[in-house]
Amino acid sequence: MAAAQANDKPGWRRVLAALGNRKAGFMLLFGFAAGLPYALLLGTLYAWLSDAEVDLETMGVFSLIGLAYAFKFLWSPALDRVDIPLLRRLGKRKQWIVTAQIMLGIFLVVLSTLNPQTALGWFSLLAGLGAFASATQDVVIDAWRVDIADEVATIDILSTVYQMGYRIAALVGGALALFLAERTSWPTVYLTMGAILLVVGIAGLFAPDTDASVIETNESDPHGLREAGQLSPRIRFMALGAVGLLWGWALITVGVFMVRSLASDPGARPDSVAFISTMGPLVVVATVVIPSLIAAWLVRIERKGTNLLKQAAPATSAADRMLDHLYRALVLPLTDFVGRLGWALVIVFALVLTYRITDAIWGSFAYPFYLGELQYTKDEVAVASKFFGVGALMIGLALGGYLLTVLGRMMTLTLGAFLAAATNLLYADLARGGAVMQAVSDASGFTWLVSELGGDPRLAKLMMAIAGENIAVGIAGAAFVAYLSSIVAKGYSAVQYALLSSLTLLVGTLGRGALGKMIEDQGYFDVFILTTLIGFFAVALCLVEWWRQSRLGKAAGIVAPGG
């Protein structure tokens, strides 16, 4: 009854009601816990190494850190199916979340005691283990968000709150950490951040966890796969063998690269950019594309009624039970996807690959654009992008959460894609001198405000452009996380969400080399026009997916504005 009343509240009242929910409070905390180590290990750590006068070539040892996040889906099946000894009583997801947070706290505290000049080997090992624990935490927190959503703390609200926590952590682990380091020391900063994560880990013990019955629906009967009408064990094990070999190859390939990256000789370390560009697509083909085709084949023969058990065939050995367990972990998440979505999975994958490309693909070139092309100072860029920009992003996230409750998920998703694409034109204007941005800033009185606060009047147009883009990215981010969370199944949320979120980063990562060359050859203006056009491709896919979901809703007799 309370849930129904909460859903009747319009707009901001519904958002505020959801934010008062205990689950939303822990979602904010977990979002912060997910964003803090990412900021500390992939950004701020390099400032510490620079201050310690560690040369750039030696810093290449940290190339493995980003890979932990890019390929986190490779160990996600274990997180969906394996329990930590003695900790299962904490809950299906909480056992991993709390463990990862406490381990991260310990890693950061120990890291604070090391000198990167004299103990670089231990320093890099701890940073790599920290990245692995952080990526693991991300997988399980994403699954937790999907699993605990209800009619009050909806998946849309939880997704928005998660991103807010994540962005606050980016500010704390980035700008605030730099501020503290300037006034204290880097060991003090990392000791403080480690202590914060230890406190979060302890607080996480009191978080609600997944309703066990939701997970157990997929594994309540250990012999469910062997009942009459199920696929024969021979067919299942053939599929498992093929998928297992592909995933095994991917794990070994990434693992070998990480070990080589830890080599003491800088000249022996592989190029991480080249690895991602060449092996990244192959890993995705091996772990996503081919297994999806195998899953489609399994769904097809099951629906045709061939190769099915005519009577129950219970497992007779530990090996049979282990194979069933592996099948549930590796193959069933994909057969569930294919079975529910069918050919629409192609639309979903295309949307996932392209939705965030407009901001992801050129993000690496933002600082060269601000500092080199536009000739702003580091202090000006810090104020515009880190402080003012983060504030605008938070406004965008809040607005995205509001629009999700008012317009619906698909309308907000499409609007976010359009705005994220269109705001690239703001930067195109800056690349041509920023006449439009300056005129808007002058007319709105923003230039006067910046001047009164002691800023350069020309800084106002950069702040206007960053504000416009970050508000758009906030709306798009809130809608996109909500969309991804809505299409995964609760029983397989860790694997399915990890796959989708990893694909989100793929095209942007692979396209940066080509984009850098285009900037050198043609300049920034043409690049921003191109990213705008690419963004409109994502808008078209949103419309197709919106139409597909609308048809499904009508077929089921459900009418929901905006999807």
mmCIF file of C-alpha atoms in Angstrom, residues 379-520:
data_model
loop_
_atom_site.group_PDB
_atom_site.id
_atom_site.type_symbol
_atom_site.label_atom_id
_atom_site.label_comp_id
_atom_site.label_asym_id
_atom_site.label_seq_id
_atom_site.Cartn_x
_atom_site.Cartn_y
_atom_site.Cartn_z
ATOM 1 C CA ASP A 379 43.817 26.825 -12.158
ATOM 2 C CA GLU A 380 41.093 28.021 -14.533
ATOM 3 C CA VAL A 381 40.539 24.519 -15.872
ATOM 4 C CA ALA A 382 40.409 23.119 -12.328
ATOM 5 C CA VAL A 383 37.757 25.651 -11.316
ATOM 6 C CA ALA A 384 35.716 25.204 -14.504
ATOM 7 C CA SER A 385 35.837 21.410 -14.850
ATOM 8 C CA LYS A 386 36.393 20.036 -11.354
ATOM 9 C CA PHE A 387 34.337 22.316 -9.132
ATOM 10 C CA PHE A 388 31.829 24.134 -11.342
ATOM 11 C CA GLY A 389 31.642 21.168 -13.735
ATOM 12 C CA VAL A 390 30.939 18.618 -10.998
ATOM 13 C CA GLY A 391 28.202 20.898 -9.635
ATOM 14 C CA ALA A 392 26.596 21.031 -13.076
ATOM 15 C CA LEU A 393 26.885 17.256 -13.362
ATOM 16 C CA MET A 394 25.105 16.784 -10.044
ATOM 17 C CA ILE A 395 22.330 19.085 -11.262
ATOM 18 C CA GLY A 396 22.091 16.972 -14.420
ATOM 19 C CA LEU A 397 21.859 13.753 -12.394
ATOM 20 C CA ALA A 398 19.142 15.196 -10.163
ATOM 21 C CA LEU A 399 17.271 16.439 -13.225
ATOM 22 C CA GLY A 400 17.695 13.022 -14.839
ATOM 23 C CA GLY A 401 16.200 11.312 -11.795
ATOM 24 C CA TYR A 402 13.264 13.715 -11.858
ATOM 25 C CA LEU A 403 12.680 13.213 -15.596
ATOM 26 C CA LEU A 404 12.747 9.439 -15.137
ATOM 27 C CA THR A 405 9.785 9.692 -12.768
ATOM 28 C CA VAL A 406 7.880 12.179 -14.950
ATOM 29 C CA LEU A 407 8.689 11.274 -18.572
ATOM 30 C CA GLY A 408 9.582 7.614 -18.167
ATOM 31 C CA ARG A 409 12.769 5.707 -18.812
ATOM 32 C CA MET A 410 12.868 5.531 -22.603
ATOM 33 C CA MET A 411 11.871 9.141 -23.214
ATOM 34 C CA THR A 412 14.545 10.306 -20.755
ATOM 35 C CA LEU A 413 17.085 7.933 -22.332
ATOM 36 C CA THR A 414 16.365 9.348 -25.794
ATOM 37 C CA LEU A 415 16.418 12.947 -24.552
ATOM 38 C CA GLY A 416 19.734 12.290 -22.792
ATOM 39 C CA ALA A 417 21.262 10.853 -25.974
ATOM 40 C CA PHE A 418 20.110 13.882 -27.965
ATOM 41 C CA LEU A 419 21.447 16.396 -25.427
ATOM 42 C CA ALA A 420 24.757 14.554 -25.007
ATOM 43 C CA ALA A 421 25.243 14.652 -28.784
ATOM 44 C CA ALA A 422 24.066 18.239 -29.253
ATOM 45 C CA THR A 423 26.265 19.686 -26.504
ATOM 46 C CA ASN A 424 29.346 18.695 -28.502
ATOM 47 C CA LEU A 425 28.394 21.690 -30.644
ATOM 48 C CA LEU A 426 29.146 23.925 -27.639
ATOM 49 C CA TYR A 427 32.755 22.782 -27.811
ATOM 50 C CA ALA A 428 32.754 23.140 -31.578
ATOM 51 C CA ASP A 429 31.866 26.790 -30.974
ATOM 52 C CA LEU A 430 34.769 27.117 -28.513
ATOM 53 C CA ALA A 431 37.098 25.615 -31.116
ATOM 54 C CA ARG A 432 36.066 28.439 -33.471
ATOM 55 C CA GLY A 433 36.564 31.183 -30.901
ATOM 56 C CA GLY A 434 33.482 30.742 -28.701
ATOM 57 C CA ALA A 435 31.438 33.660 -30.044
ATOM 58 C CA VAL A 436 28.091 31.973 -29.329
ATOM 59 C CA MET A 437 29.093 30.839 -25.828
ATOM 60 C CA GLN A 438 30.426 34.297 -25.033
ATOM 61 C CA ALA A 439 27.207 35.937 -26.239
ATOM 62 C CA VAL A 440 25.079 33.583 -24.114
ATOM 63 C CA SER A 441 27.292 34.162 -21.102
ATOM 64 C CA ASP A 442 27.152 37.948 -21.552
ATOM 65 C CA ALA A 443 23.388 38.035 -22.095
ATOM 66 C CA SER A 444 22.675 35.871 -19.042
ATOM 67 C CA GLY A 445 24.879 37.968 -16.775
ATOM 68 C CA PHE A 446 27.174 35.027 -16.116
ATOM 69 C CA THR A 447 30.229 36.874 -17.452
ATOM 70 C CA TRP A 448 29.580 39.683 -14.985
ATOM 71 C CA LEU A 449 29.253 37.181 -12.120
ATOM 72 C CA VAL A 450 32.545 35.464 -12.986
ATOM 73 C CA SER A 451 34.275 38.847 -13.202
ATOM 74 C CA GLU A 452 32.866 39.929 -9.839
ATOM 75 C CA LEU A 453 34.210 36.735 -8.266
ATOM 76 C CA GLY A 454 37.678 37.541 -9.577
ATOM 77 C CA GLY A 455 37.711 35.337 -12.690
ATOM 78 C CA ASP A 456 38.801 36.207 -16.209
ATOM 79 C CA PRO A 457 35.721 37.192 -18.277
ATOM 80 C CA ARG A 458 36.794 34.760 -21.023
ATOM 81 C CA LEU A 459 36.592 31.911 -18.485
ATOM 82 C CA ALA A 460 32.817 32.376 -18.427
ATOM 83 C CA LYS A 461 32.324 30.918 -21.911
ATOM 84 C CA LEU A 462 34.293 27.780 -20.998
ATOM 85 C CA MET A 463 32.233 27.369 -17.844
ATOM 86 C CA MET A 464 29.008 27.770 -19.853
ATOM 87 C CA ALA A 465 30.071 25.045 -22.288
ATOM 88 C CA ILE A 466 31.173 22.685 -19.513
ATOM 89 C CA ALA A 467 27.929 23.317 -17.616
ATOM 90 C CA GLY A 468 25.827 22.559 -20.689
ATOM 91 C CA GLU A 469 27.693 19.350 -21.447
ATOM 92 C CA ASN A 470 27.775 18.133 -17.845
ATOM 93 C CA ILE A 471 24.066 18.702 -17.293
ATOM 94 C CA ALA A 472 23.406 16.717 -20.482
ATOM 95 C CA VAL A 473 25.837 13.975 -19.407
ATOM 96 C CA GLY A 474 24.134 13.837 -15.991
ATOM 97 C CA ILE A 475 20.704 13.323 -17.554
ATOM 98 C CA ALA A 476 22.074 10.760 -20.003
ATOM 99 C CA GLY A 477 24.051 8.955 -17.281
ATOM 100 C CA ALA A 478 21.090 8.625 -14.926
ATOM 101 C CA ALA A 479 18.872 7.331 -17.733
ATOM 102 C CA PHE A 480 21.487 4.957 -19.144
ATOM 103 C CA VAL A 481 22.327 3.255 -15.831
ATOM 104 C CA ALA A 482 18.590 2.909 -15.172
ATOM 105 C CA TYR A 483 18.097 1.396 -18.646
ATOM 106 C CA LEU A 484 20.944 -1.115 -18.238
ATOM 107 C CA SER A 485 19.662 -2.071 -14.800
ATOM 108 C CA SER A 486 16.158 -2.599 -16.183
ATOM 109 C CA ILE A 487 17.116 -5.098 -18.889
ATOM 110 C CA VAL A 488 19.164 -7.492 -16.759
ATOM 111 C CA ALA A 489 17.577 -10.358 -14.850
ATOM 112 C CA LYS A 490 17.843 -10.346 -11.062
ATOM 113 C CA GLY A 491 19.121 -13.919 -10.956
ATOM 114 C CA TYR A 492 22.003 -13.130 -13.327
ATOM 115 C CA SER A 493 22.518 -9.440 -12.623
ATOM 116 C CA ALA A 494 26.259 -9.582 -11.849
ATOM 117 C CA VAL A 495 27.244 -11.228 -15.144
ATOM 118 C CA GLN A 496 24.753 -9.463 -17.400
ATOM 119 C CA TYR A 497 25.352 -5.947 -16.060
ATOM 120 C CA ALA A 498 29.142 -6.410 -16.034
ATOM 121 C CA LEU A 499 29.028 -7.455 -19.694
ATOM 122 C CA LEU A 500 26.929 -4.464 -20.715
ATOM 123 C CA SER A 501 28.912 -1.911 -18.712
ATOM 124 C CA SER A 502 32.205 -3.205 -20.136
ATOM 125 C CA LEU A 503 30.848 -2.922 -23.674
ATOM 126 C CA THR A 504 29.933 0.692 -22.927
ATOM 127 C CA LEU A 505 33.632 1.566 -22.653
ATOM 128 C CA LEU A 506 34.768 -0.429 -25.664
ATOM 129 C CA VAL A 507 34.166 1.836 -28.666
ATOM 130 C CA GLY A 508 35.380 4.945 -26.882
ATOM 131 C CA THR A 509 38.590 3.183 -25.828
ATOM 132 C CA LEU A 510 39.258 1.748 -29.280
ATOM 133 C CA GLY A 511 38.465 5.011 -31.059
ATOM 134 C CA ARG A 512 40.815 7.301 -29.153
ATOM 135 C CA GLY A 513 43.851 6.545 -31.325
ATOM 136 C CA ALA A 514 41.999 7.420 -34.534
ATOM 137 C CA LEU A 515 40.485 10.493 -32.902
ATOM 138 C CA GLY A 516 43.908 11.729 -31.791
ATOM 139 C CA LYS A 517 45.156 11.473 -35.361
ATOM 140 C CA MET A 518 42.091 13.313 -36.648
ATOM 141 C CA ILE A 519 42.728 16.137 -34.157
ATOM 142 C CA GLU A 520 46.296 16.435 -35.399
#
